[in-house]
Amino acid sequence: MGGANIGRSLVVWNISILLHLLSNLSPMKEYQLSYMTLTSYITLDEYSVKIKQGPFVKKDIALNNLHHFYVMKGEQYNSLYWIYTNEKGKRTKFISMASSGDAGFAELTNELLQRFPEKSLNHLPEKEAFKTMNVANPKKWAPLVAFVIIFAVL
């Protein structure tokens, strides 16, 4: 009889430990971002970020391969720059965009800043953040692109 009680106690104890461990895991969270006609779904769990942008673009970024992220807010749209090492070992970037005021974008960036403050470049001046990411600042080249498009159409 005593052995059966000890066995049940161990089972109850193991189940309580398992429930405790499961309750401490970061739950998977999904965010929906909208920009013009493009809808993006970003899933964040304890190991990775999965991005589905439109019907064709899919990214799976392991969190241990995520080097930096940078949130850039504008009047008409917001951008989230992801700098990571891809599956081929190459350092690369990906940009997620959302309309200004998009609730999913705000929730996602707040979650990223809360969980990974050390990976954020938002503490740096914009020029320095883009230099660290090795990315051209869109505020500098956007007017040039618009100029080229206007004259190409004329």
PDB file of N, CA and C in Angstrom, residues 11-89:
ATOM      1  N   VAL A  11       3.894  10.728  -9.487  1.00  0.00           N
ATOM      2  CA  VAL A  11       3.166  11.091 -10.703  1.00  0.00           C
ATOM      3  C   VAL A  11       2.578  12.490 -10.548  1.00  0.00           C
ATOM      4  N   VAL A  12       1.938  12.769  -9.432  1.00  0.00           N
ATOM      5  CA  VAL A  12       1.355  14.088  -9.178  1.00  0.00           C
ATOM      6  C   VAL A  12       2.448  15.147  -9.164  1.00  0.00           C
ATOM      7  N   TRP A  13       3.576  14.827  -8.527  1.00  0.00           N
ATOM      8  CA  TRP A  13       4.697  15.767  -8.457  1.00  0.00           C
ATOM      9  C   TRP A  13       5.248  16.054  -9.854  1.00  0.00           C
ATOM     10  N   ASN A  14       5.435  14.990 -10.680  1.00  0.00           N
ATOM     11  CA  ASN A  14       5.938  15.175 -12.041  1.00  0.00           C
ATOM     12  C   ASN A  14       4.974  15.989 -12.891  1.00  0.00           C
ATOM     13  N   ILE A  15       3.688  15.744 -12.756  1.00  0.00           N
ATOM     14  CA  ILE A  15       2.689  16.508 -13.508  1.00  0.00           C
ATOM     15  C   ILE A  15       2.712  17.970 -13.082  1.00  0.00           C
ATOM     16  N   SER A  16       2.838  18.240 -11.797  1.00  0.00           N
ATOM     17  CA  SER A  16       2.868  19.632 -11.342  1.00  0.00           C
ATOM     18  C   SER A  16       4.115  20.356 -11.849  1.00  0.00           C
ATOM     19  N   ILE A  17       5.249  19.656 -11.914  1.00  0.00           N
ATOM     20  CA  ILE A  17       6.471  20.263 -12.461  1.00  0.00           C
ATOM     21  C   ILE A  17       6.278  20.552 -13.952  1.00  0.00           C
ATOM     22  N   LEU A  18       5.714  19.603 -14.685  1.00  0.00           N
ATOM     23  CA  LEU A  18       5.479  19.790 -16.108  1.00  0.00           C
ATOM     24  C   LEU A  18       4.535  20.974 -16.352  1.00  0.00           C
ATOM     25  N   LEU A  19       3.470  21.071 -15.589  1.00  0.00           N
ATOM     26  CA  LEU A  19       2.538  22.202 -15.732  1.00  0.00           C
ATOM     27  C   LEU A  19       3.229  23.525 -15.420  1.00  0.00           C
ATOM     28  N   HIS A  20       4.083  23.531 -14.415  1.00  0.00           N
ATOM     29  CA  HIS A  20       4.829  24.740 -14.066  1.00  0.00           C
ATOM     30  C   HIS A  20       5.753  25.148 -15.220  1.00  0.00           C
ATOM     31  N   LEU A  21       6.463  24.185 -15.800  1.00  0.00           N
ATOM     32  CA  LEU A  21       7.367  24.483 -16.919  1.00  0.00           C
ATOM     33  C   LEU A  21       6.595  24.994 -18.128  1.00  0.00           C
ATOM     34  N   LEU A  22       5.462  24.369 -18.430  1.00  0.00           N
ATOM     35  CA  LEU A  22       4.651  24.799 -19.565  1.00  0.00           C
ATOM     36  C   LEU A  22       4.081  26.193 -19.352  1.00  0.00           C
ATOM     37  N   SER A  23       3.746  26.538 -18.134  1.00  0.00           N
ATOM     38  CA  SER A  23       3.172  27.865 -17.868  1.00  0.00           C
ATOM     39  C   SER A  23       4.208  28.960 -18.015  1.00  0.00           C
ATOM     40  N   ASN A  24       5.507  28.622 -17.902  1.00  0.00           N
ATOM     41  CA  ASN A  24       6.563  29.618 -18.038  1.00  0.00           C
ATOM     42  C   ASN A  24       7.042  29.799 -19.479  1.00  0.00           C
ATOM     43  N   LEU A  25       6.585  28.963 -20.392  1.00  0.00           N
ATOM     44  CA  LEU A  25       6.969  29.119 -21.790  1.00  0.00           C
ATOM     45  C   LEU A  25       6.263  30.324 -22.379  1.00  0.00           C
ATOM     46  N   SER A  26       6.964  31.020 -23.274  1.00  0.00           N
ATOM     47  CA  SER A  26       6.334  32.133 -23.968  1.00  0.00           C
ATOM     48  C   SER A  26       5.318  31.568 -24.944  1.00  0.00           C
ATOM     49  N   PRO A  27       4.087  32.006 -24.867  1.00  0.00           N
ATOM     50  CA  PRO A  27       3.092  31.480 -25.787  1.00  0.00           C
ATOM     51  C   PRO A  27       3.340  32.010 -27.199  1.00  0.00           C
ATOM     52  N   MET A  28       2.891  31.260 -28.154  1.00  0.00           N
ATOM     53  CA  MET A  28       2.977  31.700 -29.535  1.00  0.00           C
ATOM     54  C   MET A  28       1.979  32.834 -29.732  1.00  0.00           C
ATOM     55  N   LYS A  29       2.439  33.912 -30.343  1.00  0.00           N
ATOM     56  CA  LYS A  29       1.565  35.048 -30.594  1.00  0.00           C
ATOM     57  C   LYS A  29       1.598  35.373 -32.071  1.00  0.00           C
ATOM     58  N   GLU A  30       0.428  35.691 -32.620  1.00  0.00           N
ATOM     59  CA  GLU A  30       0.353  36.051 -34.030  1.00  0.00           C
ATOM     60  C   GLU A  30      -0.112  37.491 -34.164  1.00  0.00           C
ATOM     61  N   TYR A  31       0.522  38.197 -35.080  1.00  0.00           N
ATOM     62  CA  TYR A  31       0.214  39.602 -35.324  1.00  0.00           C
ATOM     63  C   TYR A  31      -0.131  39.756 -36.799  1.00  0.00           C
ATOM     64  N   GLN A  32      -1.105  40.603 -37.069  1.00  0.00           N
ATOM     65  CA  GLN A  32      -1.497  40.882 -38.444  1.00  0.00           C
ATOM     66  C   GLN A  32      -1.191  42.340 -38.741  1.00  0.00           C
ATOM     67  N   LEU A  33      -0.419  42.567 -39.813  1.00  0.00           N
ATOM     68  CA  LEU A  33      -0.055  43.910 -40.231  1.00  0.00           C
ATOM     69  C   LEU A  33      -0.663  44.175 -41.602  1.00  0.00           C
ATOM     70  N   SER A  34      -1.142  45.390 -41.808  1.00  0.00           N
ATOM     71  CA  SER A  34      -1.722  45.746 -43.104  1.00  0.00           C
ATOM     72  C   SER A  34      -1.056  46.996 -43.639  1.00  0.00           C
ATOM     73  N   TYR A  35      -0.704  46.942 -44.906  1.00  0.00           N
ATOM     74  CA  TYR A  35      -0.161  48.104 -45.598  1.00  0.00           C
ATOM     75  C   TYR A  35      -0.712  48.088 -47.011  1.00  0.00           C
ATOM     76  N   MET A  36      -1.525  49.060 -47.326  1.00  0.00           N
ATOM     77  CA  MET A  36      -2.230  49.151 -48.607  1.00  0.00           C
ATOM     78  C   MET A  36      -2.995  47.848 -48.833  1.00  0.00           C
ATOM     79  N   THR A  37      -2.655  47.105 -49.881  1.00  0.00           N
ATOM     80  CA  THR A  37      -3.369  45.848 -50.155  1.00  0.00           C
ATOM     81  C   THR A  37      -2.624  44.629 -49.628  1.00  0.00           C
ATOM     82  N   LEU A  38      -1.470  44.841 -49.000  1.00  0.00           N
ATOM     83  CA  LEU A  38      -0.640  43.747 -48.509  1.00  0.00           C
ATOM     84  C   LEU A  38      -0.943  43.452 -47.039  1.00  0.00           C
ATOM     85  N   THR A  39      -1.204  42.196 -46.739  1.00  0.00           N
ATOM     86  CA  THR A  39      -1.402  41.769 -45.357  1.00  0.00           C
ATOM     87  C   THR A  39      -0.277  40.816 -44.983  1.00  0.00           C
ATOM     88  N   SER A  40       0.309  41.065 -43.831  1.00  0.00           N
ATOM     89  CA  SER A  40       1.387  40.211 -43.327  1.00  0.00           C
ATOM     90  C   SER A  40       0.937  39.560 -42.031  1.00  0.00           C
ATOM     91  N   TYR A  41       1.343  38.314 -41.846  1.00  0.00           N
ATOM     92  CA  TYR A  41       1.086  37.589 -40.608  1.00  0.00           C
ATOM     93  C   TYR A  41       2.438  37.244 -40.007  1.00  0.00           C
ATOM     94  N   ILE A  42       2.651  37.671 -38.787  1.00  0.00           N
ATOM     95  CA  ILE A  42       3.916  37.419 -38.117  1.00  0.00           C
ATOM     96  C   ILE A  42       3.627  36.647 -36.843  1.00  0.00           C
ATOM     97  N   THR A  43       4.242  35.473 -36.737  1.00  0.00           N
ATOM     98  CA  THR A  43       4.068  34.622 -35.563  1.00  0.00           C
ATOM     99  C   THR A  43       5.378  34.622 -34.788  1.00  0.00           C
ATOM    100  N   LEU A  44       5.273  34.912 -33.514  1.00  0.00           N
ATOM    101  CA  LEU A  44       6.432  34.986 -32.632  1.00  0.00           C
ATOM    102  C   LEU A  44       6.245  33.967 -31.511  1.00  0.00           C
ATOM    103  N   ASP A  45       7.210  33.045 -31.400  1.00  0.00           N
ATOM    104  CA  ASP A  45       7.176  32.107 -30.277  1.00  0.00           C
ATOM    105  C   ASP A  45       8.517  32.174 -29.568  1.00  0.00           C
ATOM    106  N   GLU A  46       8.819  31.207 -28.743  1.00  0.00           N
ATOM    107  CA  GLU A  46      10.050  31.284 -27.955  1.00  0.00           C
ATOM    108  C   GLU A  46      11.302  30.949 -28.765  1.00  0.00           C
ATOM    109  N   TYR A  47      11.145  30.406 -29.974  1.00  0.00           N
ATOM    110  CA  TYR A  47      12.296  30.000 -30.773  1.00  0.00           C
ATOM    111  C   TYR A  47      12.473  30.753 -32.085  1.00  0.00           C
ATOM    112  N   SER A  48      11.376  31.274 -32.639  1.00  0.00           N
ATOM    113  CA  SER A  48      11.479  31.848 -33.973  1.00  0.00           C
ATOM    114  C   SER A  48      10.425  32.910 -34.254  1.00  0.00           C
ATOM    115  N   VAL A  49      10.668  33.588 -35.367  1.00  0.00           N
ATOM    116  CA  VAL A  49       9.713  34.529 -35.941  1.00  0.00           C
ATOM    117  C   VAL A  49       9.364  33.971 -37.310  1.00  0.00           C
ATOM    118  N   LYS A  50       8.096  33.766 -37.555  1.00  0.00           N
ATOM    119  CA  LYS A  50       7.642  33.288 -38.857  1.00  0.00           C
ATOM    120  C   LYS A  50       6.850  34.422 -39.498  1.00  0.00           C
ATOM    121  N   ILE A  51       7.244  34.776 -40.715  1.00  0.00           N
ATOM    122  CA  ILE A  51       6.614  35.891 -41.411  1.00  0.00           C
ATOM    123  C   ILE A  51       6.009  35.376 -42.702  1.00  0.00           C
ATOM    124  N   LYS A  52       4.748  35.671 -42.898  1.00  0.00           N
ATOM    125  CA  LYS A  52       4.071  35.379 -44.161  1.00  0.00           C
ATOM    126  C   LYS A  52       3.562  36.714 -44.665  1.00  0.00           C
ATOM    127  N   GLN A  53       4.163  37.163 -45.773  1.00  0.00           N
ATOM    128  CA  GLN A  53       3.827  38.476 -46.313  1.00  0.00           C
ATOM    129  C   GLN A  53       3.258  38.279 -47.708  1.00  0.00           C
ATOM    130  N   GLY A  54       1.959  38.471 -47.837  1.00  0.00           N
ATOM    131  CA  GLY A  54       1.317  38.226 -49.122  1.00  0.00           C
ATOM    132  C   GLY A  54       1.285  36.739 -49.415  1.00  0.00           C
ATOM    133  N   PRO A  55       0.961  36.393 -50.652  1.00  0.00           N
ATOM    134  CA  PRO A  55       0.816  34.976 -50.988  1.00  0.00           C
ATOM    135  C   PRO A  55       2.126  34.226 -51.220  1.00  0.00           C
ATOM    136  N   PHE A  56       3.245  34.940 -51.439  1.00  0.00           N
ATOM    137  CA  PHE A  56       4.464  34.254 -51.858  1.00  0.00           C
ATOM    138  C   PHE A  56       5.635  34.347 -50.893  1.00  0.00           C
ATOM    139  N   VAL A  57       5.723  35.393 -50.101  1.00  0.00           N
ATOM    140  CA  VAL A  57       6.903  35.616 -49.266  1.00  0.00           C
ATOM    141  C   VAL A  57       6.702  34.970 -47.901  1.00  0.00           C
ATOM    142  N   LYS A  58       7.638  34.076 -47.560  1.00  0.00           N
ATOM    143  CA  LYS A  58       7.621  33.413 -46.254  1.00  0.00           C
ATOM    144  C   LYS A  58       9.035  33.422 -45.704  1.00  0.00           C
ATOM    145  N   LYS A  59       9.174  33.833 -44.451  1.00  0.00           N
ATOM    146  CA  LYS A  59      10.470  33.848 -43.772  1.00  0.00           C
ATOM    147  C   LYS A  59      10.321  33.131 -42.447  1.00  0.00           C
ATOM    148  N   ASP A  60      11.358  32.399 -42.088  1.00  0.00           N
ATOM    149  CA  ASP A  60      11.409  31.737 -40.788  1.00  0.00           C
ATOM    150  C   ASP A  60      12.757  32.114 -40.178  1.00  0.00           C
ATOM    151  N   ILE A  61      12.719  32.966 -39.169  1.00  0.00           N
ATOM    152  CA  ILE A  61      13.948  33.487 -38.566  1.00  0.00           C
ATOM    153  C   ILE A  61      14.092  32.902 -37.160  1.00  0.00           C
ATOM    154  N   ALA A  62      15.138  32.137 -36.955  1.00  0.00           N
ATOM    155  CA  ALA A  62      15.420  31.620 -35.609  1.00  0.00           C
ATOM    156  C   ALA A  62      15.835  32.806 -34.732  1.00  0.00           C
ATOM    157  N   LEU A  63      15.293  32.877 -33.540  1.00  0.00           N
ATOM    158  CA  LEU A  63      15.594  34.021 -32.669  1.00  0.00           C
ATOM    159  C   LEU A  63      17.075  34.121 -32.323  1.00  0.00           C
ATOM    160  N   ASN A  64      17.772  32.978 -32.270  1.00  0.00           N
ATOM    161  CA  ASN A  64      19.204  33.056 -31.988  1.00  0.00           C
ATOM    162  C   ASN A  64      19.988  33.563 -33.202  1.00  0.00           C
ATOM    163  N   ASN A  65      19.356  33.634 -34.393  1.00  0.00           N
ATOM    164  CA  ASN A  65      19.984  34.196 -35.589  1.00  0.00           C
ATOM    165  C   ASN A  65      19.567  35.648 -35.838  1.00  0.00           C
ATOM    166  N   LEU A  66      18.664  36.165 -35.021  1.00  0.00           N
ATOM    167  CA  LEU A  66      18.220  37.554 -35.161  1.00  0.00           C
ATOM    168  C   LEU A  66      19.253  38.457 -34.486  1.00  0.00           C
ATOM    169  N   HIS A  67      19.908  39.293 -35.289  1.00  0.00           N
ATOM    170  CA  HIS A  67      20.933  40.188 -34.751  1.00  0.00           C
ATOM    171  C   HIS A  67      20.321  41.475 -34.211  1.00  0.00           C
ATOM    172  N   HIS A  68      19.511  42.126 -35.045  1.00  0.00           N
ATOM    173  CA  HIS A  68      18.936  43.421 -34.685  1.00  0.00           C
ATOM    174  C   HIS A  68      17.545  43.561 -35.282  1.00  0.00           C
ATOM    175  N   PHE A  69      16.806  44.481 -34.725  1.00  0.00           N
ATOM    176  CA  PHE A  69      15.591  44.960 -35.379  1.00  0.00           C
ATOM    177  C   PHE A  69      15.535  46.459 -35.148  1.00  0.00           C
ATOM    178  N   TYR A  70      14.863  47.142 -36.065  1.00  0.00           N
ATOM    179  CA  TYR A  70      14.765  48.590 -35.971  1.00  0.00           C
ATOM    180  C   TYR A  70      13.368  49.002 -36.409  1.00  0.00           C
ATOM    181  N   VAL A  71      12.708  49.785 -35.582  1.00  0.00           N
ATOM    182  CA  VAL A  71      11.357  50.256 -35.855  1.00  0.00           C
ATOM    183  C   VAL A  71      11.455  51.688 -36.368  1.00  0.00           C
ATOM    184  N   MET A  72      10.940  51.903 -37.568  1.00  0.00           N
ATOM    185  CA  MET A  72      10.947  53.234 -38.172  1.00  0.00           C
ATOM    186  C   MET A  72       9.508  53.654 -38.411  1.00  0.00           C
ATOM    187  N   LYS A  73       9.109  54.719 -37.745  1.00  0.00           N
ATOM    188  CA  LYS A  73       7.727  55.192 -37.864  1.00  0.00           C
ATOM    189  C   LYS A  73       7.678  56.410 -38.770  1.00  0.00           C
ATOM    190  N   GLY A  74       6.702  56.406 -39.664  1.00  0.00           N
ATOM    191  CA  GLY A  74       6.520  57.514 -40.595  1.00  0.00           C
ATOM    192  C   GLY A  74       5.097  58.034 -40.529  1.00  0.00           C
ATOM    193  N   GLU A  75       4.823  59.042 -41.323  1.00  0.00           N
ATOM    194  CA  GLU A  75       3.482  59.630 -41.329  1.00  0.00           C
ATOM    195  C   GLU A  75       2.457  58.717 -41.991  1.00  0.00           C
ATOM    196  N   GLN A  76       2.873  58.033 -43.070  1.00  0.00           N
ATOM    197  CA  GLN A  76       1.934  57.197 -43.810  1.00  0.00           C
ATOM    198  C   GLN A  76       2.128  55.701 -43.560  1.00  0.00           C
ATOM    199  N   TYR A  77       3.335  55.314 -43.199  1.00  0.00           N
ATOM    200  CA  TYR A  77       3.598  53.896 -42.960  1.00  0.00           C
ATOM    201  C   TYR A  77       4.711  53.729 -41.937  1.00  0.00           C
ATOM    202  N   ASN A  78       4.769  52.534 -41.357  1.00  0.00           N
ATOM    203  CA  ASN A  78       5.821  52.151 -40.411  1.00  0.00           C
ATOM    204  C   ASN A  78       6.575  50.965 -40.987  1.00  0.00           C
ATOM    205  N   SER A  79       7.866  50.905 -40.681  1.00  0.00           N
ATOM    206  CA  SER A  79       8.701  49.802 -41.162  1.00  0.00           C
ATOM    207  C   SER A  79       9.377  49.128 -39.973  1.00  0.00           C
ATOM    208  N   LEU A  80       9.511  47.826 -40.073  1.00  0.00           N
ATOM    209  CA  LEU A  80      10.251  47.052 -39.087  1.00  0.00           C
ATOM    210  C   LEU A  80      11.345  46.310 -39.841  1.00  0.00           C
ATOM    211  N   TYR A  81      12.579  46.682 -39.573  1.00  0.00           N
ATOM    212  CA  TYR A  81      13.733  46.069 -40.224  1.00  0.00           C
ATOM    213  C   TYR A  81      14.200  44.894 -39.369  1.00  0.00           C
ATOM    214  N   TRP A  82      14.321  43.730 -39.985  1.00  0.00           N
ATOM    215  CA  TRP A  82      14.825  42.526 -39.341  1.00  0.00           C
ATOM    216  C   TRP A  82      16.212  42.255 -39.923  1.00  0.00           C
ATOM    217  N   ILE A  83      17.254  42.182 -39.114  1.00  0.00           N
ATOM    218  CA  ILE A  83      18.605  41.847 -39.562  1.00  0.00           C
ATOM    219  C   ILE A  83      18.949  40.504 -38.921  1.00  0.00           C
ATOM    220  N   TYR A  84      19.224  39.509 -39.745  1.00  0.00           N
ATOM    221  CA  TYR A  84      19.430  38.150 -39.235  1.00  0.00           C
ATOM    222  C   TYR A  84      20.360  37.364 -40.149  1.00  0.00           C
ATOM    223  N   THR A  85      20.803  36.228 -39.670  1.00  0.00           N
ATOM    224  CA  THR A  85      21.579  35.295 -40.481  1.00  0.00           C
ATOM    225  C   THR A  85      20.613  34.252 -41.024  1.00  0.00           C
ATOM    226  N   ASN A  86      20.584  34.118 -42.356  1.00  0.00           N
ATOM    227  CA  ASN A  86      19.649  33.166 -42.962  1.00  0.00           C
ATOM    228  C   ASN A  86      20.184  31.737 -42.896  1.00  0.00           C
ATOM    229  N   GLU A  87      19.421  30.801 -43.442  1.00  0.00           N
ATOM    230  CA  GLU A  87      19.786  29.384 -43.364  1.00  0.00           C
ATOM    231  C   GLU A  87      21.061  29.049 -44.134  1.00  0.00           C
ATOM    232  N   LYS A  88      21.499  29.934 -45.043  1.00  0.00           N
ATOM    233  CA  LYS A  88      22.740  29.729 -45.788  1.00  0.00           C
ATOM    234  C   LYS A  88      23.934  30.373 -45.095  1.00  0.00           C
ATOM    235  N   GLY A  89      23.700  30.973 -43.931  1.00  0.00           N
ATOM    236  CA  GLY A  89      24.778  31.597 -43.174  1.00  0.00           C
ATOM    237  C   GLY A  89      25.086  33.025 -43.596  1.00  0.00           C
TER     238      GLY A  89
END
